């Protein structure tokens, strides 16, 4: 069928790293024009992005990194090529210099990410309790037949104050975490309850310090926030090839 590709390394790695990939195929390494590709034999022409397949793809990358091969450019899920000549023509030749620059940027670095969630209803209630003027303004309109202008006004007032509370939380995380990172990329807020989503490129040896700082901020906010910290992942965010 072809070859399923997981990622690229700048250096030689063992040809057999004792990891099973998609379809339980053994994962191997192939050097092509100075770059080492992590791959397994493809049993299909196209792979569905099922949870199982996605997790297998991620596991192959993470297990390889755990073996000590840290400088990695992860490839997007589902990349199947017919042979090594195809990958040389389609990826290496047009992007060779970009690949080298990305490897240089990732040398000695790792990607970690922080996502923050809160309960918007609880935040709204807390905001009203901490701002008597805003609460009075809302209560004054309760039970009245409001005009469109009044509805818009109170809605915008509440939204503006809620945004201020959100920005205050984000500022705490940014001011404490950003100085530890070589690069920071803010991601999309994927749910209404998510208020912060950032990836950080940090030195490998700084992760324990970074983790301690995340934990300290978590304690500062107590039960107000839910924090999801991922301290070990392939550097997808910082390994993007320009089109």
CSV table of C-alpha atoms in Angstrom, one decimal:
chain,number,residue,atom,x,y,z
A,1,UNK,CA,0.0,0.0,0.0
A,2,UNK,CA,2.8,2.4,0.9
A,3,UNK,CA,4.4,4.0,3.9
A,4,UNK,CA,2.7,5.8,6.8
A,5,UNK,CA,4.8,8.7,8.1
A,6,UNK,CA,4.8,10.0,11.7
A,7,UNK,CA,7.6,12.5,12.0
A,8,UNK,CA,11.1,13.6,11.0
A,9,UNK,CA,14.3,13.7,13.0
A,10,UNK,CA,17.5,15.5,12.1
A,11,UNK,CA,19.7,12.7,13.2
A,12,UNK,CA,20.0,8.9,12.9
A,13,UNK,CA,17.8,6.9,15.3
A,14,UNK,CA,17.7,3.1,15.6
A,15,UNK,CA,16.1,1.4,12.6
A,16,UNK,CA,13.9,-0.6,15.0
A,17,UNK,CA,12.7,1.2,18.1
A,18,UNK,CA,10.3,-1.5,19.3
A,19,UNK,CA,7.1,0.5,18.9
A,20,UNK,CA,3.9,-0.6,17.2
A,21,UNK,CA,2.2,1.9,14.9
A,22,UNK,CA,-1.1,1.9,13.0
A,23,UNK,CA,-2.5,-1.5,12.2
A,24,UNK,CA,0.0,-2.9,14.8
A,25,UNK,CA,2.8,-2.5,12.3
A,26,UNK,CA,6.3,-2.2,13.6
A,27,UNK,CA,7.7,1.3,13.4
A,28,UNK,CA,11.0,1.9,11.7
A,29,UNK,CA,13.3,4.7,10.7
A,30,UNK,CA,14.6,5.6,7.2
A,31,UNK,CA,17.2,8.2,6.3
A,32,UNK,CA,16.3,10.2,3.2
A,33,UNK,CA,18.7,12.9,2.1
A,34,UNK,CA,20.0,13.5,5.6
A,35,UNK,CA,16.6,13.4,7.4
A,36,UNK,CA,15.4,10.5,9.4
A,37,UNK,CA,11.7,9.6,8.9
A,38,UNK,CA,9.7,7.6,11.4
A,39,UNK,CA,7.3,5.3,9.5
A,40,UNK,CA,5.4,2.0,9.4
A,41,UNK,CA,4.0,0.0,6.5
A,42,UNK,CA,0.6,1.3,5.5
A,43,UNK,CA,-2.1,-1.3,5.2
A,44,UNK,CA,-4.6,1.2,3.8
A,45,UNK,CA,-4.5,4.0,1.2
A,46,UNK,CA,-6.3,6.4,3.6
A,47,UNK,CA,-6.7,6.3,7.4
A,48,UNK,CA,-9.8,7.6,9.2
A,49,UNK,CA,-9.2,10.2,11.9
A,50,UNK,CA,-10.7,8.0,14.6
A,51,UNK,CA,-9.8,8.4,18.3
A,52,UNK,CA,-7.9,5.1,18.2
A,53,UNK,CA,-5.9,6.0,15.1
A,54,UNK,CA,-5.1,9.5,16.4
A,55,UNK,CA,-4.0,8.2,19.8
A,56,UNK,CA,-1.7,5.6,18.1
A,57,UNK,CA,-0.1,8.3,15.9
A,58,UNK,CA,0.5,10.4,19.0
A,59,UNK,CA,1.8,7.5,21.0
A,60,UNK,CA,4.4,6.6,18.4
A,61,UNK,CA,5.8,10.2,18.5
A,62,UNK,CA,5.7,10.4,22.3
A,63,UNK,CA,7.3,7.0,22.8
A,64,UNK,CA,10.1,7.8,20.5
A,65,UNK,CA,10.7,11.1,22.3
A,66,UNK,CA,10.8,9.2,25.6
A,67,UNK,CA,13.6,7.1,24.1
A,68,UNK,CA,15.7,10.3,24.1
A,69,UNK,CA,15.1,11.5,20.5
A,70,UNK,CA,13.8,14.9,21.5
A,71,UNK,CA,14.3,17.0,18.3
A,72,UNK,CA,11.3,16.0,16.3
A,73,UNK,CA,9.1,17.5,13.6
A,74,UNK,CA,5.7,15.7,13.9
A,75,UNK,CA,3.8,15.2,10.7
A,76,UNK,CA,0.1,15.6,10.4
A,77,UNK,CA,-2.1,12.5,10.9
A,78,UNK,CA,-2.9,10.4,7.8
A,79,UNK,CA,0.2,11.1,5.6
A,80,UNK,CA,0.7,8.0,3.4
A,81,UNK,CA,3.3,8.1,0.6
A,82,UNK,CA,4.0,5.5,-2.1
A,83,UNK,CA,7.7,5.4,-1.7
A,84,UNK,CA,10.7,7.4,-0.5
A,85,UNK,CA,11.2,9.0,-3.9
A,86,UNK,CA,7.8,10.7,-3.5
A,87,UNK,CA,8.6,12.1,0.0
A,88,UNK,CA,11.9,13.4,-1.3
A,89,UNK,CA,10.2,15.2,-4.2
A,90,UNK,CA,7.2,16.5,-2.3
A,91,UNK,CA,8.7,17.4,1.1
A,92,UNK,CA,12.4,17.5,1.2
A,93,UNK,CA,13.3,19.3,-2.0
A,94,UNK,CA,10.8,22.1,-1.7
A,95,UNK,CA,11.2,22.5,2.1
A,96,UNK,CA,14.7,21.5,2.9
A,97,UNK,CA,15.9,24.8,4.2
A,98,UNK,CA,12.7,25.4,6.2
A,99,UNK,CA,13.2,21.9,7.8
A,100,UNK,CA,16.7,22.8,8.8
A,101,UNK,CA,15.5,26.1,10.4
A,102,UNK,CA,12.8,24.3,12.3
A,103,UNK,CA,15.2,21.8,13.7
A,104,UNK,CA,17.5,24.6,14.7
A,105,UNK,CA,14.6,26.3,16.6
A,106,UNK,CA,13.6,23.1,18.3
A,107,UNK,CA,17.0,22.0,19.5
A,108,UNK,CA,17.0,21.7,23.3
A,109,UNK,CA,13.3,22.9,23.4
A,110,UNK,CA,10.0,21.2,24.2
A,111,UNK,CA,6.4,22.1,23.8
A,112,UNK,CA,4.0,22.3,26.8
A,113,UNK,CA,0.5,23.7,26.9
A,114,UNK,CA,-1.9,25.3,29.4
A,115,UNK,CA,-5.7,25.4,29.0
A,116,UNK,CA,-7.9,27.2,31.5
A,117,UNK,CA,-11.6,26.7,32.1
A,118,UNK,CA,-14.1,28.4,34.4
A,119,UNK,CA,-17.8,28.2,35.2
A,120,UNK,CA,-19.3,31.3,33.5
A,121,UNK,CA,-22.4,31.2,35.6
A,122,UNK,CA,-20.4,31.1,38.8
A,123,UNK,CA,-18.2,33.9,37.5
A,124,UNK,CA,-21.3,36.0,36.7
A,125,UNK,CA,-22.7,35.5,40.2
A,126,UNK,CA,-19.3,36.3,41.8
A,127,UNK,CA,-19.0,39.4,39.6
A,128,UNK,CA,-22.4,40.7,40.7
A,129,UNK,CA,-21.6,40.1,44.4
A,130,UNK,CA,-18.3,42.0,44.1
A,131,UNK,CA,-19.7,44.9,42.1
A,132,UNK,CA,-22.7,46.5,44.0
A,133,UNK,CA,-23.3,49.1,41.3
A,134,UNK,CA,-23.6,46.6,38.5
A,135,UNK,CA,-25.9,44.4,40.6
A,136,UNK,CA,-28.0,47.4,41.5
A,137,UNK,CA,-28.2,48.3,37.8
A,138,UNK,CA,-29.3,44.7,36.9
A,139,UNK,CA,-31.8,44.5,39.8
A,140,UNK,CA,-33.3,47.8,38.9
A,141,UNK,CA,-34.3,46.4,35.5
A,142,UNK,CA,-35.6,43.1,36.9
A,143,UNK,CA,-39.3,42.7,36.3
A,144,UNK,CA,-39.6,45.7,34.0
A,145,UNK,CA,-40.6,45.6,30.4
A,146,UNK,CA,-37.2,46.6,28.9
A,147,UNK,CA,-36.7,48.4,25.7
A,148,UNK,CA,-34.3,47.0,23.1
A,149,UNK,CA,-31.8,49.7,24.1
A,150,UNK,CA,-32.0,48.8,27.8
A,151,UNK,CA,-31.5,45.1,27.0
A,152,UNK,CA,-28.5,45.9,24.9
A,153,UNK,CA,-27.1,48.3,27.5
A,154,UNK,CA,-27.3,45.9,30.4
A,155,UNK,CA,-26.0,43.0,28.2
A,156,UNK,CA,-23.0,45.0,27.1
A,157,UNK,CA,-22.3,46.2,30.7
A,158,UNK,CA,-22.3,42.6,32.0
A,159,UNK,CA,-20.2,41.3,29.1
A,160,UNK,CA,-17.7,44.1,29.5
A,161,UNK,CA,-17.2,43.4,33.2
A,162,UNK,CA,-17.0,39.7,32.6
A,163,UNK,CA,-14.3,40.2,30.0
A,164,UNK,CA,-12.4,42.3,32.4
A,165,UNK,CA,-12.4,39.5,34.9
A,166,UNK,CA,-11.3,37.1,32.2
A,167,UNK,CA,-8.4,39.3,31.2
A,168,UNK,CA,-7.3,39.7,34.8
A,169,UNK,CA,-7.0,35.9,35.0
A,170,UNK,CA,-5.2,35.6,31.7
A,171,UNK,CA,-2.8,38.4,32.7
A,172,UNK,CA,-1.7,36.4,35.8
A,173,UNK,CA,-0.9,33.3,33.7
A,174,UNK,CA,0.8,35.3,30.9
A,175,UNK,CA,3.0,37.4,33.2
A,176,UNK,CA,4.2,34.4,35.2
A,177,UNK,CA,4.6,31.9,32.4
A,178,UNK,CA,5.6,33.8,29.3
A,179,UNK,CA,9.1,34.9,30.6
A,180,UNK,CA,10.0,31.2,30.9
A,181,UNK,CA,9.3,30.5,27.2
A,182,UNK,CA,11.4,31.0,24.1
A,183,UNK,CA,8.1,31.4,22.2
A,184,UNK,CA,4.4,31.5,23.0
A,185,UNK,CA,1.5,30.9,20.7
A,186,UNK,CA,-2.1,31.5,21.8
A,187,UNK,CA,-4.6,29.0,20.5
A,188,UNK,CA,-8.3,29.1,19.7
A,189,UNK,CA,-10.8,29.1,22.6
A,190,UNK,CA,-12.7,25.9,21.7
A,191,UNK,CA,-15.6,26.1,24.2
A,192,UNK,CA,-17.5,28.9,26.0
A,193,UNK,CA,-15.9,27.8,29.3
A,194,UNK,CA,-12.4,27.9,28.0
A,195,UNK,CA,-10.8,31.3,28.7
A,196,UNK,CA,-7.1,30.6,27.9
A,197,UNK,CA,-5.3,28.3,25.6
A,198,UNK,CA,-1.5,28.7,25.0
A,199,UNK,CA,1.4,26.6,23.9
A,200,UNK,CA,4.9,27.4,25.2
A,201,UNK,CA,8.3,26.4,23.7
A,202,UNK,CA,10.6,26.0,26.7
A,203,UNK,CA,14.0,24.5,27.4
A,204,UNK,CA,13.8,20.8,28.3
A,205,UNK,CA,15.5,21.4,31.6
A,206,UNK,CA,13.0,24.1,32.6
A,207,UNK,CA,9.9,22.0,32.6
A,208,UNK,CA,9.9,21.3,36.4
A,209,UNK,CA,10.2,25.1,37.1
A,210,UNK,CA,7.4,25.7,34.6
A,211,UNK,CA,5.2,23.0,36.2
A,212,UNK,CA,5.8,24.4,39.7
A,213,UNK,CA,4.7,27.9,38.5
A,214,UNK,CA,1.5,26.5,36.9
A,215,UNK,CA,0.8,24.7,40.2
A,216,UNK,CA,1.4,27.9,42.2
A,217,UNK,CA,-1.0,29.8,40.0
A,218,UNK,CA,-3.6,27.0,40.3
A,219,UNK,CA,-3.4,27.3,44.1
A,220,UNK,CA,-3.8,31.0,43.9
A,221,UNK,CA,-7.2,30.7,42.2
A,222,UNK,CA,-8.4,27.7,44.1
A,223,UNK,CA,-11.6,26.1,42.9
A,224,UNK,CA,-12.4,29.1,40.6
A,225,UNK,CA,-10.5,27.6,37.6
A,226,UNK,CA,-9.8,24.2,36.1
A,227,UNK,CA,-6.4,24.0,34.6
A,228,UNK,CA,-5.3,21.4,32.0
A,229,UNK,CA,-1.5,21.3,31.8
A,230,UNK,CA,0.2,19.1,29.1
A,231,UNK,CA,3.9,18.7,29.9
A,232,UNK,CA,4.8,16.2,27.2
A,233,UNK,CA,3.7,16.4,23.6
A,234,UNK,CA,5.1,16.5,20.1
A,235,UNK,CA,5.8,20.1,19.1
A,236,UNK,CA,3.0,20.5,16.6
A,237,UNK,CA,2.4,24.2,17.4
A,238,UNK,CA,6.0,25.2,16.8
A,239,UNK,CA,6.8,23.0,13.8
A,240,UNK,CA,4.7,24.5,11.1
A,241,UNK,CA,6.0,24.7,7.6
A,242,UNK,CA,5.2,27.9,5.7
A,243,UNK,CA,3.1,27.3,2.6
